[in-house]
mmCIF file of C-alpha atoms in Angstrom:
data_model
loop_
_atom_site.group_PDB
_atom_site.id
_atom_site.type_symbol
_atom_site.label_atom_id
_atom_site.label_comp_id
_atom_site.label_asym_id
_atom_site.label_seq_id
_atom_site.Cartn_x
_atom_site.Cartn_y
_atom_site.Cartn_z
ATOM 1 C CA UNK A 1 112.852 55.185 67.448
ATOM 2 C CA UNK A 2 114.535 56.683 70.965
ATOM 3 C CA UNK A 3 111.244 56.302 72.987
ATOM 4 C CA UNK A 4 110.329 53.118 71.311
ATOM 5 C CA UNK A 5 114.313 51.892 72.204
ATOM 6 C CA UNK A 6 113.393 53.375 75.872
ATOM 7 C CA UNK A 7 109.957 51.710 76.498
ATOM 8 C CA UNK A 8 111.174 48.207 75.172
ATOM 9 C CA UNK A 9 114.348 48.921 77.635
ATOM 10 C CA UNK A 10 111.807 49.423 80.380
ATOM 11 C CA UNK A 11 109.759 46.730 80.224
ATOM 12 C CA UNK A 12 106.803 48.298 77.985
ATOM 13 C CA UNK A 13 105.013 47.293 74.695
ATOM 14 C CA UNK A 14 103.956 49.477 72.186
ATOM 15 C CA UNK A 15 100.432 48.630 71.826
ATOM 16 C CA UNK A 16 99.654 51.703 69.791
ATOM 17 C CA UNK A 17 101.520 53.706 67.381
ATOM 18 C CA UNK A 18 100.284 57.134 66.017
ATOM 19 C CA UNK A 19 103.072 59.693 64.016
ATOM 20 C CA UNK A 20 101.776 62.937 62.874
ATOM 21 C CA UNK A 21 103.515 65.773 61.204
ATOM 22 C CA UNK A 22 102.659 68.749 58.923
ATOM 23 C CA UNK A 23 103.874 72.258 57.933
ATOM 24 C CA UNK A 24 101.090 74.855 59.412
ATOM 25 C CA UNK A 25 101.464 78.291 58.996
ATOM 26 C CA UNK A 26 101.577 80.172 62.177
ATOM 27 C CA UNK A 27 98.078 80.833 63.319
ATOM 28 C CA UNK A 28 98.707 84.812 62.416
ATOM 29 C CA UNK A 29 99.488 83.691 58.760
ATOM 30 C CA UNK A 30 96.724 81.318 58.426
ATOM 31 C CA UNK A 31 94.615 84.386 57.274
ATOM 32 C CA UNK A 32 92.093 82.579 54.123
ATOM 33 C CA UNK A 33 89.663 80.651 54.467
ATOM 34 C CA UNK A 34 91.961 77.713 53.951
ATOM 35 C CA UNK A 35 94.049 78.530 56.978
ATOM 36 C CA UNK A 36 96.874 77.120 54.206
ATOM 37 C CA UNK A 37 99.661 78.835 53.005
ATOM 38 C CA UNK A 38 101.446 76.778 50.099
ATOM 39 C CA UNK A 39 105.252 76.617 51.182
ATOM 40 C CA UNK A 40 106.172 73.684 48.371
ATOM 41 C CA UNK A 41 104.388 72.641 45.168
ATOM 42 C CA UNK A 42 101.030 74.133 45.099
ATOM 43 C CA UNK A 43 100.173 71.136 42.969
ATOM 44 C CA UNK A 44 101.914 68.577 44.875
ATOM 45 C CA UNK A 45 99.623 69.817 47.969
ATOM 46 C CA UNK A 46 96.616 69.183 46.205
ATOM 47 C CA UNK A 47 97.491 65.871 44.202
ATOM 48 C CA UNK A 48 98.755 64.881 47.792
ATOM 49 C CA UNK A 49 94.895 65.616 49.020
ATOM 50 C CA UNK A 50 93.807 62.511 46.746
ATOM 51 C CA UNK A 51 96.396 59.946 47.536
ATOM 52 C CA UNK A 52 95.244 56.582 49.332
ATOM 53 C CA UNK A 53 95.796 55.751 52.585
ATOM 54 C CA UNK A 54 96.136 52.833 54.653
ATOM 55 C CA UNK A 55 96.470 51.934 58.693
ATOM 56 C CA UNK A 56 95.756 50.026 61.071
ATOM 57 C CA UNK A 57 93.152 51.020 63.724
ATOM 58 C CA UNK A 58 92.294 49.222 66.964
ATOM 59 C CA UNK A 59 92.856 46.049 64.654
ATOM 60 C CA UNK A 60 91.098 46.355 61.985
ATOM 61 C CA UNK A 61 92.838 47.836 58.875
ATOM 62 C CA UNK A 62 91.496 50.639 57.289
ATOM 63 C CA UNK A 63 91.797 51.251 53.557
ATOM 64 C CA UNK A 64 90.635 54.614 52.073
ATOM 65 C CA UNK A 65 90.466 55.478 48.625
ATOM 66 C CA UNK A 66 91.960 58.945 47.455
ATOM 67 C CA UNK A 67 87.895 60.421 46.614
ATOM 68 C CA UNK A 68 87.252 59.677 50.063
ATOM 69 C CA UNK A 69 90.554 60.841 52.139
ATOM 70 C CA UNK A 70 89.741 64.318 52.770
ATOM 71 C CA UNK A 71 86.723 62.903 54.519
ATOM 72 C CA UNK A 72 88.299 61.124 57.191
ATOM 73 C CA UNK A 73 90.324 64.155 59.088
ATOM 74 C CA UNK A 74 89.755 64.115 62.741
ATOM 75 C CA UNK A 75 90.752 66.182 65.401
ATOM 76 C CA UNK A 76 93.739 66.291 66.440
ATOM 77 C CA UNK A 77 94.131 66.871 70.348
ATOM 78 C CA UNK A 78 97.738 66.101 70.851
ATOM 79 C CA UNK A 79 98.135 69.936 71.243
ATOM 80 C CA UNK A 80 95.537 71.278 73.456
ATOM 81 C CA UNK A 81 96.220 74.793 72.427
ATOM 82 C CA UNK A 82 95.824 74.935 69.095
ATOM 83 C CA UNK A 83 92.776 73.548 67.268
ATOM 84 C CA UNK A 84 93.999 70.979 64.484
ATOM 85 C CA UNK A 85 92.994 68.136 62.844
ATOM 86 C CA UNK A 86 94.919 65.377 61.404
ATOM 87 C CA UNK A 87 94.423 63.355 57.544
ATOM 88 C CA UNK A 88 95.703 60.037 57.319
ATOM 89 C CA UNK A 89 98.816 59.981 55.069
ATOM 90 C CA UNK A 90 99.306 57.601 52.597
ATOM 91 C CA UNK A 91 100.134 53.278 53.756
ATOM 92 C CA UNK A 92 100.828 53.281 57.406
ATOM 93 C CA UNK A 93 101.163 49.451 57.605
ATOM 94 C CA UNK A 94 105.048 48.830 56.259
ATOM 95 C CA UNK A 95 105.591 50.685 59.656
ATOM 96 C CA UNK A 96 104.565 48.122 61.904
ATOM 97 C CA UNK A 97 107.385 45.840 60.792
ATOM 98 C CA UNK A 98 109.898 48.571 60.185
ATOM 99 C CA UNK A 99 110.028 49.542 63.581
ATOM 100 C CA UNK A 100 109.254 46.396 65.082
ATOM 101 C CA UNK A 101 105.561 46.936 66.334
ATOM 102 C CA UNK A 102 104.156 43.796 65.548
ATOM 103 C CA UNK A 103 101.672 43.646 68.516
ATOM 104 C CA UNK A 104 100.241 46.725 68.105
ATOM 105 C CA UNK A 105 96.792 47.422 67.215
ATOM 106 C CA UNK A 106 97.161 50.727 66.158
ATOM 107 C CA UNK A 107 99.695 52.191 63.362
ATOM 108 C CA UNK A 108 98.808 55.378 61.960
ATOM 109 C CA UNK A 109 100.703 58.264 60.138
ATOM 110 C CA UNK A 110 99.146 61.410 59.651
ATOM 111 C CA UNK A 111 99.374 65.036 58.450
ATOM 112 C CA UNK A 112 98.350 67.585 60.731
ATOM 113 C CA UNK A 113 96.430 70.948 59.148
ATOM 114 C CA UNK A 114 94.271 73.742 61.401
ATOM 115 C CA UNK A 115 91.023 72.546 61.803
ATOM 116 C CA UNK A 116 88.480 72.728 59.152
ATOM 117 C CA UNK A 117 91.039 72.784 56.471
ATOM 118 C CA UNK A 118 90.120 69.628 54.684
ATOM 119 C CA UNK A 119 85.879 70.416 54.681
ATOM 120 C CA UNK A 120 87.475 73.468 52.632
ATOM 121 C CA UNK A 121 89.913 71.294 50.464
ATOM 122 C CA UNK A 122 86.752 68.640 50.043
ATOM 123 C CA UNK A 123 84.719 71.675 48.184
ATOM 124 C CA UNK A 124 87.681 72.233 46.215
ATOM 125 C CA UNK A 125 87.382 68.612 44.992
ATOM 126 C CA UNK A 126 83.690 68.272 44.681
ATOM 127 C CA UNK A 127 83.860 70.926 42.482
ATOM 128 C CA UNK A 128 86.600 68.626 40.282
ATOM 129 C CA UNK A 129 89.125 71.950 40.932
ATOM 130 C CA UNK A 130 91.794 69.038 42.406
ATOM 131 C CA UNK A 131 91.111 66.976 39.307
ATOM 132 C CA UNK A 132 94.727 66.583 36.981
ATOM 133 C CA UNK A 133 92.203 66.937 34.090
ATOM 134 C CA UNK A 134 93.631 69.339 31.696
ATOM 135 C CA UNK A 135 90.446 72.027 30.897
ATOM 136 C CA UNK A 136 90.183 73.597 27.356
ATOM 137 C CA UNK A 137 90.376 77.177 29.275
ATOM 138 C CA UNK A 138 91.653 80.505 27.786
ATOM 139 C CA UNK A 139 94.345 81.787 30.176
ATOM 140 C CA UNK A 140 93.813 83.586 32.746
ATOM 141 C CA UNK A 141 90.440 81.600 33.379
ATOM 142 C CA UNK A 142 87.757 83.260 34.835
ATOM 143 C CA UNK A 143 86.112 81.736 37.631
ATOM 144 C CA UNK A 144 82.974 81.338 35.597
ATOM 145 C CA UNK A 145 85.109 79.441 33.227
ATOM 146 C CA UNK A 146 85.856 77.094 36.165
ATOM 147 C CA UNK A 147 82.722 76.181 37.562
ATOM 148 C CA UNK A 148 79.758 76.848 35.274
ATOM 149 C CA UNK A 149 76.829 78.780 36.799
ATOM 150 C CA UNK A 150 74.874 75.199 37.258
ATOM 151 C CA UNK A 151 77.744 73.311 39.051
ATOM 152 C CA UNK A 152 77.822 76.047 40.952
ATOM 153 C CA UNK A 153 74.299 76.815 41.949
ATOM 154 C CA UNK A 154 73.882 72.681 42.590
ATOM 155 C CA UNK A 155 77.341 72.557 44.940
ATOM 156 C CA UNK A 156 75.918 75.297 46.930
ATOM 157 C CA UNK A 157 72.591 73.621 47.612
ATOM 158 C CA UNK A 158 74.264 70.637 48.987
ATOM 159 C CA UNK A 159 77.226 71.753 50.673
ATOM 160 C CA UNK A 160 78.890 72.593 54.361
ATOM 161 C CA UNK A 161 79.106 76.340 55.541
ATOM 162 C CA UNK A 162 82.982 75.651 55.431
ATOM 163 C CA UNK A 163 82.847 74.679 52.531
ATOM 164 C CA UNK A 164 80.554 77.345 51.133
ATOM 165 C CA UNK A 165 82.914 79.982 52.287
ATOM 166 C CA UNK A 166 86.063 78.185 50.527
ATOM 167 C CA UNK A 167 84.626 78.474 47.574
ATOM 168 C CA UNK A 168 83.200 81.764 47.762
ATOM 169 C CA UNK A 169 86.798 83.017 48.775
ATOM 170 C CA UNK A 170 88.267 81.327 45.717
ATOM 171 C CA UNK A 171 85.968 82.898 43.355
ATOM 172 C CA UNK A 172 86.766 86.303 45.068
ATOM 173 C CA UNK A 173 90.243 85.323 44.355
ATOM 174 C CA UNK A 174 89.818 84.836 40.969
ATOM 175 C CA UNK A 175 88.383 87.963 40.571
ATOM 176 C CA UNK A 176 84.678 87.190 39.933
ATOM 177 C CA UNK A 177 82.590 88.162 42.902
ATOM 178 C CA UNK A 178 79.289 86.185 43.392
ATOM 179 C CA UNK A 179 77.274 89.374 42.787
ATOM 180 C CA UNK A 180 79.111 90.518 39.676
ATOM 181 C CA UNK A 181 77.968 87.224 37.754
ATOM 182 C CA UNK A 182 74.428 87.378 39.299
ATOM 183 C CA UNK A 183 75.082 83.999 40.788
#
């Protein structure tokens, strides 16, 4: 509120408003694929990775659904030296009358994560691993458990080479190399 206090006080108008924040690792512990390390609830991370989000963009207001919010990071240049991209986060809009920006055209409130993060996230979710669906799996699941050999072959056909190497990390993670189940 201080430099929105001290541009009013000099004359200025906030014709744009744009908040980011987010909790990176630093850049010598963002060492998986990911570039994540989880610091809270791993499962309040990834639930938060589906949430809706709402803002208000060069006037127009932008709604996105929770399916699609992982595909709408951009980058983020507000730090020149590091390489980051930012997700919207949740409904922007009650903003714009909370701190008294009614003429703005912009009003936006993201989450900042290292670049490429969410194309590795999104092939988390395409393969339904950030669904709350409870799965009928013997613990500890196997990885071939998780994604039958079908899903798998299909997801690979179609998908990103970030998000390729996600997913082949987390199935090294779990302990079933590609090779091992002749995938």
């Amino acid at each position: 509120m201080r430099l929105i206090d001290e541009a009013r006080a000099a004359g200025g108008r906030i014709v744009s408003f744009r908040s980011v924040c987010g909790g990176l690792p630093a850049p010598e512990s963002a060492n998986n694929p990911l570039r994540y390390k989880f610091s809270w609830s791993p499962r309040g991370v990834l639930s938060a990775a589906r949430n809706s989000a709402k803002f208000l963009e060069h006037g127009e207001l932008i709604t996105l659904d929770g399916a699609n919010l992982l595909s709408h990071a951009v980058p983020f240049t507000g730090i020149p030296t590091m390489a980051l991209e930012s997700l919207p986060n949740r409904d922007a809009t009650p903003y714009q009358e909370a701190y008294g920006l009614a003429g703005a055209h912009t009003v936006y409130r993201g989450t900042l994560r290292y670049l490429g993060t969410c194309e590795k996230f999104r092939a988390l979710q395409k393969l339904g691993l950030l669904d709350d669906a409870t799965l009928p799996l013997p613990l500890p699941a196997t990885w071939a458990a998780l994604v039958p050999h079908a899903q798998y072959k299909a997801f690979l056909q179609g998908c990103t080479p970030g998000e390729a190497e996600a997913v082949q990390w987390l199935s090294q993670v779990c302990g079933a190399l590609e090779e091992e189940e002749g995938r």
